[in-house]
Amino acid sequence: MRQRYGDAYRVCDSVLAVVPDDVTFRYMKLAVLQSQMSDYESYALDGDACVAMAESVLVRVEKRLTLDPPPDEKSMLMYVKATVLGTAGMTKTKNGSILAGIRYARASYSLYRNLLEHATLFPDVLYGIGLFDYYLGDNLRWIPGLGLQARRGIGYLYEAADSDSPFRYAAKISLLWILLEQKKFTEADSIATGVLANYPEHSVFLQIQLQAVFGVGNYQRAIVLGKELAERSLKRQPVNWCDVLSGYYFMAASWLRLDDKQKAHTIAEKALSYQIPADTLRIDWVRKHRERLVAITEACRRR
């Protein structure tokens, strides 16, 4: 929750330097990378490394499973396997390998269902099942959120988000993105505000709150939050250019909605003046935010 990925990597590496086959810390290192990719939207840059790391964890999990571990340890290993498969599937899908992503996701889902029915109930199992049911349930209709299975998935996500698991915040983030998709902006704002009360510098929840506030038409508040997101993101190491541009976009779009095209144009031009590293421009949302900012400058000129 502190988004201190470098420190987290160092802790994992210090253990793995002594015990290279430690499944728990291999898994935790993968979780750090997945969280970092989600934060920076850097799937295009780090996706291959993530899938390779996932495969490495799976090899070690399978090796441990061949040793016939005690039931509790076996359940935990199966949970790790399911989660790692899910991580690989999500990463593949984000990078456009839809069919490969679905294969990973189905394998993950099968293991999660088995854990739910036959083993210790991990709250995070509900998170994995909930995501699959919402996005890929009901015969893979490719329209998320439709059908009984999708509604059941939402219920699982709420339950996972309200659990005492250390990964409940990941479930909250996924739930909040769904609420934004469903235009339930007031509820999304309420949940994000509750988390930010304890973790005021968490950029993902700030981003979600910004979009929720913009969604309900509170443009003055969106300008304040957009400025906060952009300024904080510029200070991060490395800079989170996706959040920088997002903050500027919502500031500019808010001024445009308030019919102040001069301020909207000035803010959009400022955002577009930043020299962004070439590899960062490969990130899908960095390109999309820039395109939306260009569209605002053009709209301001036409008015």
GROMACS .gro file of C-alpha atoms in nm:
model
  303
    1MET     CA    1   0.000   0.000   0.000
    2ARG     CA    2   0.300   0.232   0.034
    3GLN     CA    3   0.395   0.170  -0.332
    4ARG     CA    4   0.762   0.135  -0.233
    5TYR     CA    5   0.838  -0.128  -0.492
    6GLY     CA    6   1.217  -0.096  -0.476
    7ASP     CA    7   1.218  -0.167  -0.102
    8ALA     CA    8   0.984  -0.463  -0.150
    9TYR     CA    9   1.207  -0.612  -0.420
   10ARG     CA   10   1.510  -0.577  -0.193
   11VAL     CA   11   1.338  -0.765   0.090
   12CYS     CA   12   1.242  -1.049  -0.144
   13ASP     CA   13   1.587  -1.064  -0.303
   14SER     CA   14   1.761  -1.073   0.036
   15VAL     CA   15   1.571  -1.390   0.125
   16LEU     CA   16   1.602  -1.548  -0.219
   17ALA     CA   17   1.978  -1.493  -0.216
   18VAL     CA   18   1.991  -1.738   0.076
   19VAL     CA   19   1.697  -1.965  -0.015
   20PRO     CA   20   1.650  -1.936  -0.394
   21ASP     CA   21   1.363  -2.187  -0.408
   22ASP     CA   22   1.152  -2.020  -0.138
   23VAL     CA   23   0.806  -2.030  -0.297
   24THR     CA   24   0.656  -1.767  -0.069
   25PHE     CA   25   0.911  -1.500  -0.152
   26ARG     CA   26   0.915  -1.595  -0.522
   27TYR     CA   27   0.541  -1.543  -0.519
   28MET     CA   28   0.569  -1.217  -0.323
   29LYS     CA   29   0.824  -1.082  -0.570
   30LEU     CA   30   0.584  -1.160  -0.853
   31ALA     CA   31   0.306  -0.984  -0.660
   32VAL     CA   32   0.527  -0.676  -0.629
   33LEU     CA   33   0.590  -0.672  -1.005
   34GLN     CA   34   0.220  -0.719  -1.082
   35SER     CA   35   0.130  -0.433  -0.846
   36GLN     CA   36   0.391  -0.211  -1.006
   37MET     CA   37   0.262  -0.289  -1.355
   38SER     CA   38  -0.094  -0.213  -1.246
   39ASP     CA   39   0.020   0.115  -1.091
   40TYR     CA   40   0.225   0.233  -1.391
   41GLU     CA   41   0.013   0.053  -1.654
   42SER     CA   42   0.348  -0.078  -1.778
   43TYR     CA   43   0.226  -0.410  -1.916
   44ALA     CA   44   0.383  -0.336  -2.255
   45LEU     CA   45   0.722  -0.282  -2.090
   46ASP     CA   46   0.723  -0.542  -1.812
   47GLY     CA   47   0.469  -0.799  -1.927
   48ASP     CA   48   0.716  -1.049  -2.071
   49ALA     CA   49   0.927  -1.037  -1.755
   50CYS     CA   50   0.614  -1.090  -1.546
   51VAL     CA   51   0.506  -1.399  -1.740
   52ALA     CA   52   0.860  -1.541  -1.724
   53MET     CA   53   0.867  -1.484  -1.348
   54ALA     CA   54   0.525  -1.648  -1.315
   55GLU     CA   55   0.645  -1.956  -1.502
   56SER     CA   56   0.949  -1.972  -1.273
   57VAL     CA   57   0.725  -1.967  -0.966
   58LEU     CA   58   0.503  -2.239  -1.115
   59VAL     CA   59   0.806  -2.467  -1.166
   60ARG     CA   60   0.896  -2.436  -0.798
   61VAL     CA   61   0.536  -2.488  -0.686
   62GLU     CA   62   0.511  -2.809  -0.890
   63LYS     CA   63   0.840  -2.928  -0.743
   64ARG     CA   64   0.707  -2.877  -0.390
   65LEU     CA   65   0.380  -3.051  -0.473
   66THR     CA   66   0.566  -3.366  -0.584
   67LEU     CA   67   0.701  -3.397  -0.228
   68ASP     CA   68   0.348  -3.472  -0.096
   69PRO     CA   69   0.329  -3.181   0.152
   70PRO     CA   70   0.083  -3.174   0.445
   71PRO     CA   71  -0.277  -3.076   0.358
   72ASP     CA   72  -0.251  -2.714   0.476
   73GLU     CA   73   0.071  -2.657   0.284
   74LYS     CA   74  -0.074  -2.827  -0.022
   75SER     CA   75  -0.376  -2.597  -0.012
   76MET     CA   76  -0.151  -2.293   0.012
   77LEU     CA   77   0.062  -2.416  -0.279
   78MET     CA   78  -0.249  -2.469  -0.489
   79TYR     CA   79  -0.365  -2.119  -0.400
   80VAL     CA   80  -0.029  -1.976  -0.507
   81LYS     CA   81  -0.048  -2.174  -0.831
   82ALA     CA   82  -0.398  -2.043  -0.904
   83THR     CA   83  -0.297  -1.685  -0.833
   84VAL     CA   84   0.020  -1.707  -1.043
   85LEU     CA   85  -0.176  -1.851  -1.335
   86GLY     CA   86  -0.425  -1.567  -1.298
   87THR     CA   87  -0.146  -1.309  -1.297
   88ALA     CA   88   0.002  -1.456  -1.614
   89GLY     CA   89  -0.341  -1.464  -1.777
   90MET     CA   90  -0.417  -1.102  -1.695
   91THR     CA   91  -0.077  -0.992  -1.824
   92LYS     CA   92  -0.117  -1.185  -2.150
   93THR     CA   93  -0.463  -1.036  -2.201
   94LYS     CA   94  -0.345  -0.681  -2.130
   95ASN     CA   95  -0.081  -0.723  -2.400
   96GLY     CA   96  -0.328  -0.849  -2.658
   97SER     CA   97  -0.272  -1.225  -2.633
   98ILE     CA   98  -0.640  -1.288  -2.559
   99LEU     CA   99  -0.657  -1.664  -2.621
  100ALA     CA  100  -0.340  -1.735  -2.423
  101GLY     CA  101  -0.473  -1.516  -2.144
  102ILE     CA  102  -0.801  -1.708  -2.135
  103ARG     CA  103  -0.616  -2.041  -2.116
  104TYR     CA  104  -0.425  -1.922  -1.810
  105ALA     CA  105  -0.743  -1.775  -1.662
  106ARG     CA  106  -0.941  -2.097  -1.705
  107ALA     CA  107  -0.666  -2.301  -1.537
  108SER     CA  108  -0.657  -2.048  -1.253
  109TYR     CA  109  -1.037  -2.049  -1.218
  110SER     CA  110  -1.052  -2.429  -1.198
  111LEU     CA  111  -0.802  -2.433  -0.912
  112TYR     CA  112  -0.980  -2.151  -0.732
  113ARG     CA  113  -1.313  -2.333  -0.755
  114ASN     CA  114  -1.154  -2.646  -0.612
  115LEU     CA  115  -1.010  -2.448  -0.321
  116LEU     CA  116  -1.343  -2.283  -0.258
  117GLU     CA  117  -1.525  -2.614  -0.240
  118HIS     CA  118  -1.272  -2.853  -0.088
  119ALA     CA  119  -1.005  -2.665   0.104
  120THR     CA  120  -0.944  -2.380   0.345
  121LEU     CA  121  -1.139  -2.075   0.236
  122PHE     CA  122  -0.892  -1.805   0.143
  123PRO     CA  123  -1.059  -1.464   0.097
  124ASP     CA  124  -0.838  -1.407  -0.207
  125VAL     CA  125  -0.992  -1.711  -0.374
  126LEU     CA  126  -1.313  -1.509  -0.393
  127TYR     CA  127  -1.120  -1.229  -0.562
  128GLY     CA  128  -0.992  -1.458  -0.837
  129ILE     CA  129  -1.329  -1.623  -0.894
  130GLY     CA  130  -1.507  -1.288  -0.886
  131LEU     CA  131  -1.287  -1.139  -1.158
  132PHE     CA  132  -1.333  -1.441  -1.384
  133ASP     CA  133  -1.709  -1.453  -1.331
  134TYR     CA  134  -1.749  -1.084  -1.405
  135TYR     CA  135  -1.524  -1.051  -1.708
  136LEU     CA  136  -1.529  -1.397  -1.864
  137GLY     CA  137  -1.829  -1.576  -1.718
  138ASP     CA  138  -2.159  -1.658  -1.886
  139ASN     CA  139  -2.011  -1.843  -2.185
  140LEU     CA  140  -1.749  -1.579  -2.268
  141ARG     CA  141  -1.997  -1.331  -2.411
  142TRP     CA  142  -1.716  -1.070  -2.427
  143ILE     CA  143  -1.949  -0.815  -2.273
  144PRO     CA  144  -1.847  -0.793  -1.906
  145GLY     CA  145  -2.104  -0.762  -1.633
  146LEU     CA  146  -2.394  -0.942  -1.803
  147GLY     CA  147  -2.571  -1.250  -1.671
  148LEU     CA  148  -2.613  -1.431  -1.342
  149GLN     CA  149  -2.251  -1.544  -1.323
  150ALA     CA  150  -2.129  -1.188  -1.361
  151ARG     CA  151  -2.358  -1.068  -1.082
  152ARG     CA  152  -2.229  -1.349  -0.862
  153GLY     CA  153  -1.876  -1.235  -0.945
  154ILE     CA  154  -1.952  -0.885  -0.821
  155GLY     CA  155  -2.073  -1.035  -0.494
  156TYR     CA  156  -1.747  -1.227  -0.454
  157LEU     CA  157  -1.547  -0.911  -0.518
  158TYR     CA  158  -1.738  -0.723  -0.248
  159GLU     CA  159  -1.671  -1.009  -0.005
  160ALA     CA  160  -1.300  -1.023  -0.091
  161ALA     CA  161  -1.270  -0.644  -0.064
  162ASP     CA  162  -1.425  -0.649   0.285
  163SER     CA  163  -1.209  -0.937   0.413
  164ASP     CA  164  -0.909  -0.912   0.646
  165SER     CA  165  -0.669  -1.039   0.378
  166PRO     CA  166  -0.361  -0.823   0.310
  167PHE     CA  167  -0.460  -0.844  -0.057
  168ARG     CA  168  -0.807  -0.701   0.004
  169TYR     CA  169  -0.695  -0.370  -0.142
  170ALA     CA  170  -0.629  -0.536  -0.477
  171ALA     CA  171  -0.987  -0.662  -0.467
  172LYS     CA  172  -1.107  -0.311  -0.379
  173ILE     CA  173  -0.921  -0.167  -0.678
  174SER     CA  174  -1.075  -0.419  -0.917
  175LEU     CA  175  -1.419  -0.360  -0.768
  176LEU     CA  176  -1.378   0.016  -0.799
  177TRP     CA  177  -1.283  -0.002  -1.167
  178ILE     CA  178  -1.599  -0.206  -1.225
  179LEU     CA  179  -1.807   0.051  -1.037
  180LEU     CA  180  -1.663   0.323  -1.262
  181GLU     CA  181  -1.749   0.113  -1.569
  182GLN     CA  182  -2.104   0.086  -1.436
  183LYS     CA  183  -2.113   0.462  -1.371
  184LYS     CA  184  -2.169   0.407  -0.999
  185PHE     CA  185  -1.954   0.710  -0.929
  186THR     CA  186  -2.090   0.801  -0.586
  187GLU     CA  187  -2.024   0.454  -0.444
  188ALA     CA  188  -1.677   0.443  -0.602
  189ASP     CA  189  -1.593   0.783  -0.452
  190SER     CA  190  -1.712   0.670  -0.109
  191ILE     CA  191  -1.499   0.353  -0.108
  192ALA     CA  192  -1.191   0.531  -0.244
  193THR     CA  193  -1.229   0.810   0.012
  194GLY     CA  194  -1.236   0.553   0.292
  195VAL     CA  195  -0.907   0.399   0.177
  196LEU     CA  196  -0.741   0.738   0.119
  197ALA     CA  197  -0.822   0.834   0.478
  198ASN     CA  198  -0.565   0.572   0.584
  199TYR     CA  199  -0.336   0.585   0.279
  200PRO     CA  200  -0.362   0.945   0.150
  201GLU     CA  201  -0.075   0.911  -0.097
  202HIS     CA  202  -0.193   0.596  -0.275
  203SER     CA  203  -0.205   0.706  -0.638
  204VAL     CA  204  -0.438   0.433  -0.766
  205PHE     CA  205  -0.717   0.520  -0.522
  206LEU     CA  206  -0.658   0.890  -0.590
  207GLN     CA  207  -0.692   0.820  -0.963
  208ILE     CA  208  -1.018   0.634  -0.901
  209GLN     CA  209  -1.152   0.910  -0.678
  210LEU     CA  210  -1.065   1.166  -0.947
  211GLN     CA  211  -1.258   0.977  -1.213
  212ALA     CA  212  -1.555   0.927  -0.979
  213VAL     CA  213  -1.570   1.297  -0.891
  214PHE     CA  214  -1.547   1.391  -1.259
  215GLY     CA  215  -1.819   1.137  -1.335
  216VAL     CA  216  -2.070   1.304  -1.101
  217GLY     CA  217  -1.993   1.644  -1.253
  218ASN     CA  218  -1.802   1.795  -0.960
  219TYR     CA  219  -1.553   1.961  -1.192
  220GLN     CA  220  -1.402   2.205  -0.941
  221ARG     CA  221  -1.315   1.913  -0.714
  222ALA     CA  222  -1.182   1.717  -1.013
  223ILE     CA  223  -0.947   2.006  -1.093
  224VAL     CA  224  -0.807   1.996  -0.740
  225LEU     CA  225  -0.764   1.617  -0.744
  226GLY     CA  226  -0.618   1.618  -1.096
  227LYS     CA  227  -0.355   1.872  -0.992
  228GLU     CA  228  -0.273   1.667  -0.683
  229LEU     CA  229  -0.237   1.347  -0.886
  230ALA     CA  230  -0.016   1.510  -1.150
  231GLU     CA  231   0.212   1.682  -0.899
  232ARG     CA  232   0.259   1.372  -0.685
  233SER     CA  233   0.323   1.153  -0.989
  234LEU     CA  234   0.594   1.387  -1.117
  235LYS     CA  235   0.778   1.346  -0.786
  236ARG     CA  236   0.779   0.966  -0.796
  237GLN     CA  237   1.085   0.768  -0.898
  238PRO     CA  238   1.040   0.670  -1.170
  239VAL     CA  239   0.785   0.929  -1.276
  240ASN     CA  240   0.441   0.778  -1.332
  241TRP     CA  241   0.370   0.944  -1.666
  242CYS     CA  242   0.037   0.770  -1.702
  243ASP     CA  243  -0.093   0.938  -1.387
  244VAL     CA  244   0.071   1.271  -1.474
  245LEU     CA  245  -0.112   1.285  -1.806
  246SER     CA  246  -0.433   1.156  -1.651
  247GLY     CA  247  -0.426   1.431  -1.390
  248TYR     CA  248  -0.373   1.695  -1.657
  249TYR     CA  249  -0.643   1.546  -1.879
  250PHE     CA  250  -0.909   1.560  -1.608
  251MET     CA  251  -0.805   1.915  -1.516
  252ALA     CA  252  -0.831   2.028  -1.877
  253ALA     CA  253  -1.154   1.837  -1.940
  254SER     CA  254  -1.306   1.988  -1.625
  255TRP     CA  255  -1.222   2.343  -1.732
  256LEU     CA  256  -1.372   2.267  -2.071
  257ARG     CA  257  -1.693   2.145  -1.905
  258LEU     CA  258  -1.692   2.470  -1.705
  259ASP     CA  259  -1.668   2.655  -2.038
  260ASP     CA  260  -1.324   2.804  -1.972
  261LYS     CA  261  -1.147   2.703  -2.291
  262GLN     CA  262  -0.844   2.922  -2.224
  263LYS     CA  263  -0.756   2.738  -1.903
  264ALA     CA  264  -0.839   2.403  -2.063
  265HIS     CA  265  -0.608   2.477  -2.357
  266THR     CA  266  -0.325   2.603  -2.135
  267ILE     CA  267  -0.334   2.293  -1.915
  268ALA     CA  268  -0.352   2.054  -2.210
  269GLU     CA  269  -0.059   2.229  -2.382
  270LYS     CA  270   0.143   2.211  -2.060
  271ALA     CA  271   0.084   1.835  -2.038
  272LEU     CA  272   0.183   1.783  -2.400
  273SER     CA  273   0.506   1.980  -2.352
  274TYR     CA  274   0.662   1.717  -2.124
  275GLN     CA  275   0.945   1.516  -2.277
  276ILE     CA  276   0.840   1.160  -2.208
  277PRO     CA  277   1.091   0.874  -2.255
  278ALA     CA  278   1.044   0.682  -2.579
  279ASP     CA  279   0.988   0.347  -2.408
  280THR     CA  280   0.719   0.499  -2.184
  281LEU     CA  281   0.531   0.607  -2.497
  282ARG     CA  282   0.477   0.236  -2.563
  283ILE     CA  283   0.237   0.226  -2.268
  284ASP     CA  284  -0.116   0.218  -2.403
  285TRP     CA  285  -0.270   0.459  -2.154
  286VAL     CA  286   0.014   0.709  -2.194
  287ARG     CA  287  -0.067   0.726  -2.564
  288LYS     CA  288  -0.442   0.744  -2.499
  289HIS     CA  289  -0.409   1.028  -2.249
  290ARG     CA  290  -0.191   1.223  -2.494
  291GLU     CA  291  -0.447   1.168  -2.771
  292ARG     CA  292  -0.725   1.294  -2.545
  293LEU     CA  293  -0.521   1.601  -2.452
  294VAL     CA  294  -0.457   1.673  -2.820
  295ALA     CA  295  -0.831   1.645  -2.880
  296ILE     CA  296  -0.894   1.905  -2.608
  297THR     CA  297  -0.650   2.152  -2.765
  298GLU     CA  298  -0.823   2.106  -3.099
  299ALA     CA  299  -1.167   2.147  -2.942
  300CYS     CA  300  -1.054   2.470  -2.776
  301ARG     CA  301  -0.932   2.611  -3.109
  302ARG     CA  302  -1.265   2.533  -3.277
  303ARG     CA  303  -1.475   2.712  -3.018
   0.00000   0.00000   0.00000
